[in-house]
PDB file of C-alpha atoms in Angstrom:
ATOM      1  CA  UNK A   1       3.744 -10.414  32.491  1.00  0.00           C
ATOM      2  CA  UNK A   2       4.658 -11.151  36.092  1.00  0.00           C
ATOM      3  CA  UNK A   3       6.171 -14.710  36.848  1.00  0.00           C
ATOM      4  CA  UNK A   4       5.990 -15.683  40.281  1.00  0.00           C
ATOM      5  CA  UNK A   5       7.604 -18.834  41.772  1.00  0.00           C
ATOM      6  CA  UNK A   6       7.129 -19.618  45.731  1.00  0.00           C
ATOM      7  CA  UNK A   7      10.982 -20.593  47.111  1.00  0.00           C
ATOM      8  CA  UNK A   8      10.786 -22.101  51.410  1.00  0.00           C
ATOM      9  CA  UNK A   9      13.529 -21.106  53.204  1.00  0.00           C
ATOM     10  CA  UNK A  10      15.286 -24.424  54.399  1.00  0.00           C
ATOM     11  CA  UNK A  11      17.971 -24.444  57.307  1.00  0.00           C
ATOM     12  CA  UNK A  12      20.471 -24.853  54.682  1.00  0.00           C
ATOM     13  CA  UNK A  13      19.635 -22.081  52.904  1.00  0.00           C
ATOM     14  CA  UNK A  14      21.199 -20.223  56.365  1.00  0.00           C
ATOM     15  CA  UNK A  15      23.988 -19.120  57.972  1.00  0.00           C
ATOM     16  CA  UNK A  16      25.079 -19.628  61.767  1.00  0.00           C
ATOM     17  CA  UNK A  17      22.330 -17.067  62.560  1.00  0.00           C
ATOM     18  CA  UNK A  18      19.260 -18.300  60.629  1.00  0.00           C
ATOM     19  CA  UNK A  19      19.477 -15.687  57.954  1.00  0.00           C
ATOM     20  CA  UNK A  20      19.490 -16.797  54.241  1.00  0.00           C
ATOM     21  CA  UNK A  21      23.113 -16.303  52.989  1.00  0.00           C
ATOM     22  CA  UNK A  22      23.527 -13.651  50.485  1.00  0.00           C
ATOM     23  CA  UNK A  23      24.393 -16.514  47.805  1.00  0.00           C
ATOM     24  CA  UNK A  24      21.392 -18.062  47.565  1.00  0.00           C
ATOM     25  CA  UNK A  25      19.559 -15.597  46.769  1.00  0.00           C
ATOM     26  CA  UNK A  26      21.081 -15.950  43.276  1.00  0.00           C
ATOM     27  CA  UNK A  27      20.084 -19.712  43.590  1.00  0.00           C
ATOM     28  CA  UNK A  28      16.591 -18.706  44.120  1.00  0.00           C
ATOM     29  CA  UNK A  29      16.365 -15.903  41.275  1.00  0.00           C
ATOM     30  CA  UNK A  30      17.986 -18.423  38.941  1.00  0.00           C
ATOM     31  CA  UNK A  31      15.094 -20.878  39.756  1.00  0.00           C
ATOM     32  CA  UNK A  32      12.848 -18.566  38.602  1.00  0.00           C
ATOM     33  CA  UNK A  33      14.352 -17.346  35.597  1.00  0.00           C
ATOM     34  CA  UNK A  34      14.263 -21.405  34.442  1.00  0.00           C
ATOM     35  CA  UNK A  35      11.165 -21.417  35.304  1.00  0.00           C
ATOM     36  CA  UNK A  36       9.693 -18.163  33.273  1.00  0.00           C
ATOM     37  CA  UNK A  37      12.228 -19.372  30.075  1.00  0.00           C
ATOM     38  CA  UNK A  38      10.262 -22.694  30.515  1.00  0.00           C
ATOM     39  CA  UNK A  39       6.558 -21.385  30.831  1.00  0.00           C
ATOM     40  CA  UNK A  40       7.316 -19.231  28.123  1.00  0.00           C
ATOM     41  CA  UNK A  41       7.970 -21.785  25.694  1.00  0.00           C
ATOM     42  CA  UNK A  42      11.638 -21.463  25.558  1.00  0.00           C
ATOM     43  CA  UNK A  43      12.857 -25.055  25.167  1.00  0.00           C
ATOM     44  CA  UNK A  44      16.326 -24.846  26.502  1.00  0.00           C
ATOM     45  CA  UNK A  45      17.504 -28.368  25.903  1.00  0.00           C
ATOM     46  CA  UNK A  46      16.671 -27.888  22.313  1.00  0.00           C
ATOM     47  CA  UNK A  47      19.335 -24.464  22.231  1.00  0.00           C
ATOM     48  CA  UNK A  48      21.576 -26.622  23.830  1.00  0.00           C
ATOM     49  CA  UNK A  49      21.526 -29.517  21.405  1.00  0.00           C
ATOM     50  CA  UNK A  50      21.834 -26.883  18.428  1.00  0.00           C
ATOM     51  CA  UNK A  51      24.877 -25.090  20.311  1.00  0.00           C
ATOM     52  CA  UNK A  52      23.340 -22.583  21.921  1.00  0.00           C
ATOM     53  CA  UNK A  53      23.251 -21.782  25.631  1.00  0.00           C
ATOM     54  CA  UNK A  54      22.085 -18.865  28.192  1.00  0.00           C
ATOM     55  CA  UNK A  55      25.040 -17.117  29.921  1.00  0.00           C
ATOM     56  CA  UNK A  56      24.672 -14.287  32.819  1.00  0.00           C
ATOM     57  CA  UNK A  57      26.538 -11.665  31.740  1.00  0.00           C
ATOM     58  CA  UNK A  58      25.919  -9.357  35.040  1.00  0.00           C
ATOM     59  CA  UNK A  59      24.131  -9.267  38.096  1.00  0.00           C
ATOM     60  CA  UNK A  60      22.989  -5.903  39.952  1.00  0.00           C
ATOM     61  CA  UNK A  61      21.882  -6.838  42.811  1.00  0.00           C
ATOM     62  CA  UNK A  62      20.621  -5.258  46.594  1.00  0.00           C
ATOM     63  CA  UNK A  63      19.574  -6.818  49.674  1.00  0.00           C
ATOM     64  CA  UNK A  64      16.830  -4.577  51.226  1.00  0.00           C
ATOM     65  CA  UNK A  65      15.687  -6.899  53.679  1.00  0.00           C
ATOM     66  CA  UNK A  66      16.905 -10.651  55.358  1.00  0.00           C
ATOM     67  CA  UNK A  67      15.076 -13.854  54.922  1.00  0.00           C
ATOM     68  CA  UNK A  68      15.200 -16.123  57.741  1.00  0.00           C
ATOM     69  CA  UNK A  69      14.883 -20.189  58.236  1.00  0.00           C
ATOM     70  CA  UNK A  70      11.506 -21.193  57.079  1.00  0.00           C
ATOM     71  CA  UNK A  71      10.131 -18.123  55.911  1.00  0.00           C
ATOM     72  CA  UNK A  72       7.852 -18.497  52.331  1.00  0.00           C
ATOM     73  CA  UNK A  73       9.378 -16.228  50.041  1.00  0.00           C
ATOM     74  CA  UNK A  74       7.955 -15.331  46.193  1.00  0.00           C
ATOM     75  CA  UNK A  75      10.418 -14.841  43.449  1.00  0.00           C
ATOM     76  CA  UNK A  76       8.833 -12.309  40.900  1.00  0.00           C
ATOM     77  CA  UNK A  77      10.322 -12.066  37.402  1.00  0.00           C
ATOM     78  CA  UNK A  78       9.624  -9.677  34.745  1.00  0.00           C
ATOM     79  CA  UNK A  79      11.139  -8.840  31.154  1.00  0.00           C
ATOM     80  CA  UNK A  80      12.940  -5.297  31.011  1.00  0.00           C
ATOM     81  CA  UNK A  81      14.273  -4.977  27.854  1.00  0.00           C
ATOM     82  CA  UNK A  82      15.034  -7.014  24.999  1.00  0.00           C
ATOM     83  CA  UNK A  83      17.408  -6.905  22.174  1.00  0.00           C
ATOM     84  CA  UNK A  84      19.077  -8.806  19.568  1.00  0.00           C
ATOM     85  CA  UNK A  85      21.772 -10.586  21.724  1.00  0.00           C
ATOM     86  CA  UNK A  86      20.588 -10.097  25.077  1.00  0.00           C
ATOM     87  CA  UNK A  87      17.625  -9.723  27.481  1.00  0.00           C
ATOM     88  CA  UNK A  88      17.369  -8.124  30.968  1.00  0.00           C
ATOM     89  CA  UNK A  89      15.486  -9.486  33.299  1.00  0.00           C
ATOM     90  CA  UNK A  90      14.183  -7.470  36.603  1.00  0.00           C
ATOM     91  CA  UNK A  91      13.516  -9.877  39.780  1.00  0.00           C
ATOM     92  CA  UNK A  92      12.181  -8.928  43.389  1.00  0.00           C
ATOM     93  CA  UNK A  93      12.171 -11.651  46.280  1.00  0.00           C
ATOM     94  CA  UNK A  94       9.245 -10.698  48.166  1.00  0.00           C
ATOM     95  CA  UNK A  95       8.007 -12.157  51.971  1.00  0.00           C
ATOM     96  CA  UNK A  96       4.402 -11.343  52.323  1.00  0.00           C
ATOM     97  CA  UNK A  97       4.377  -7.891  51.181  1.00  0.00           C
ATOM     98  CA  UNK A  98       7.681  -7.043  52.071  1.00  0.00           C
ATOM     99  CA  UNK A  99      10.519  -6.613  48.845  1.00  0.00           C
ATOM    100  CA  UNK A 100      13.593  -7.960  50.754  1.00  0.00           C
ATOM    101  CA  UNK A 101      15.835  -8.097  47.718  1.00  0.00           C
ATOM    102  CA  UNK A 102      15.475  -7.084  43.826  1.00  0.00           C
ATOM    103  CA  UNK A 103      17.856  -7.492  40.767  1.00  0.00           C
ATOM    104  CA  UNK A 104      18.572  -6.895  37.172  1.00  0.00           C
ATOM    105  CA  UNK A 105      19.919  -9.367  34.800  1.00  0.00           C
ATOM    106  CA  UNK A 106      21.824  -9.377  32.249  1.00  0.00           C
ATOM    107  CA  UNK A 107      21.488 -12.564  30.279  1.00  0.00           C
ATOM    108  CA  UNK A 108      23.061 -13.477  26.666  1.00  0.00           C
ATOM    109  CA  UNK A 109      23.621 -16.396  24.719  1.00  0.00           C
ATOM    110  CA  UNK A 110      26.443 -17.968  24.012  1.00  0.00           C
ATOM    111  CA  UNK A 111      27.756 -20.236  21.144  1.00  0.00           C
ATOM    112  CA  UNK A 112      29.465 -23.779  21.691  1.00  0.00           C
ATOM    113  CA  UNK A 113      33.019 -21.404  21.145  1.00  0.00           C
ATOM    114  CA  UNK A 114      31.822 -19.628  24.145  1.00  0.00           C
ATOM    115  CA  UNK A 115      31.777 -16.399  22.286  1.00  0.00           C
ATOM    116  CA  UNK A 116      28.113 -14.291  21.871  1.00  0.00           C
ATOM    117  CA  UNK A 117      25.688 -15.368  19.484  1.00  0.00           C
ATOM    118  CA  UNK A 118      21.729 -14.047  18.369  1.00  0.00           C
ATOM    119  CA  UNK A 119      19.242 -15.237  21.035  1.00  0.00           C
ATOM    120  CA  UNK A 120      17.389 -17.820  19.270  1.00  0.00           C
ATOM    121  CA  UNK A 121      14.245 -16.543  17.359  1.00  0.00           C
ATOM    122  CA  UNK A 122      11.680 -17.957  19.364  1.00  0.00           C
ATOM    123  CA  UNK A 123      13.494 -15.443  22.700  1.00  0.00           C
ATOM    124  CA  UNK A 124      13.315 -12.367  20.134  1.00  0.00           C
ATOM    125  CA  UNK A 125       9.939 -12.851  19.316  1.00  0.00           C
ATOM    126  CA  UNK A 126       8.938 -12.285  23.100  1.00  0.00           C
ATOM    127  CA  UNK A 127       7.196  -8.842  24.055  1.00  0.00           C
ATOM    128  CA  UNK A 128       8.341  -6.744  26.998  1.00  0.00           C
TER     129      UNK A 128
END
């Protein structure tokens, strides 16, 4: 399954010259990973309340491409790989049908000691 979440480049997305900084791309990709935990039932406020929060772990990451002030961008989010403790998550920023920046995630959860813990069962049961 394919998640795709539209992101607008504002002005302050930009640096002096108009292109997005480098930054916010993580802002955006981070949008759309709430977004895909949310639409696929993941109900993070409840793993909060019972101690249990997402964490990156790592971010590989390559600009291909920039995005400029006002340009319509698509985030598209995918699941790579799943295990007990962790999932990774491939995203691509696309403009039109350009790819102008991809990256794999690593994301855990973490325990209210801040140390690792089992994603919750309703994460495991999810199909790559």
């Amino acid at each position: 399954m394919i998640h795709r979440k539209k992101i607008r480049v504002y002005y302050e997305d930009t640096d002096m010259a108009g292109i997005v900084y480098y930054a916010n791309y993580l802002r955006y990709i981070e949008r759309a990973r709430s977004d895909w935990v949310r639409d696929v039932g993941i109900d993070q406020l409840a793993m909060k309340d019972a101690g249990v929060v997402f964490a990156v772990r790592r971010v590989e990451a390559d600009y291909i491409s920039p995005a400029r002030f006002d340009d319509v961008l698509e985030v598209r989010t995918t699941l790579d790989s799943l295990g007990p403790a962790r999932m990774v998550m491939m995203q691509e920023v696309w403009r039109d049908d350009l790819l102008i920046f991809t990256a794999k995630v690593l994301i855990v959860c973490i325990g209210a000691s801040g140390k690792p813990v089992r994603l919750p069962a309703e994460c495991r049961l999810l199909q790559t």
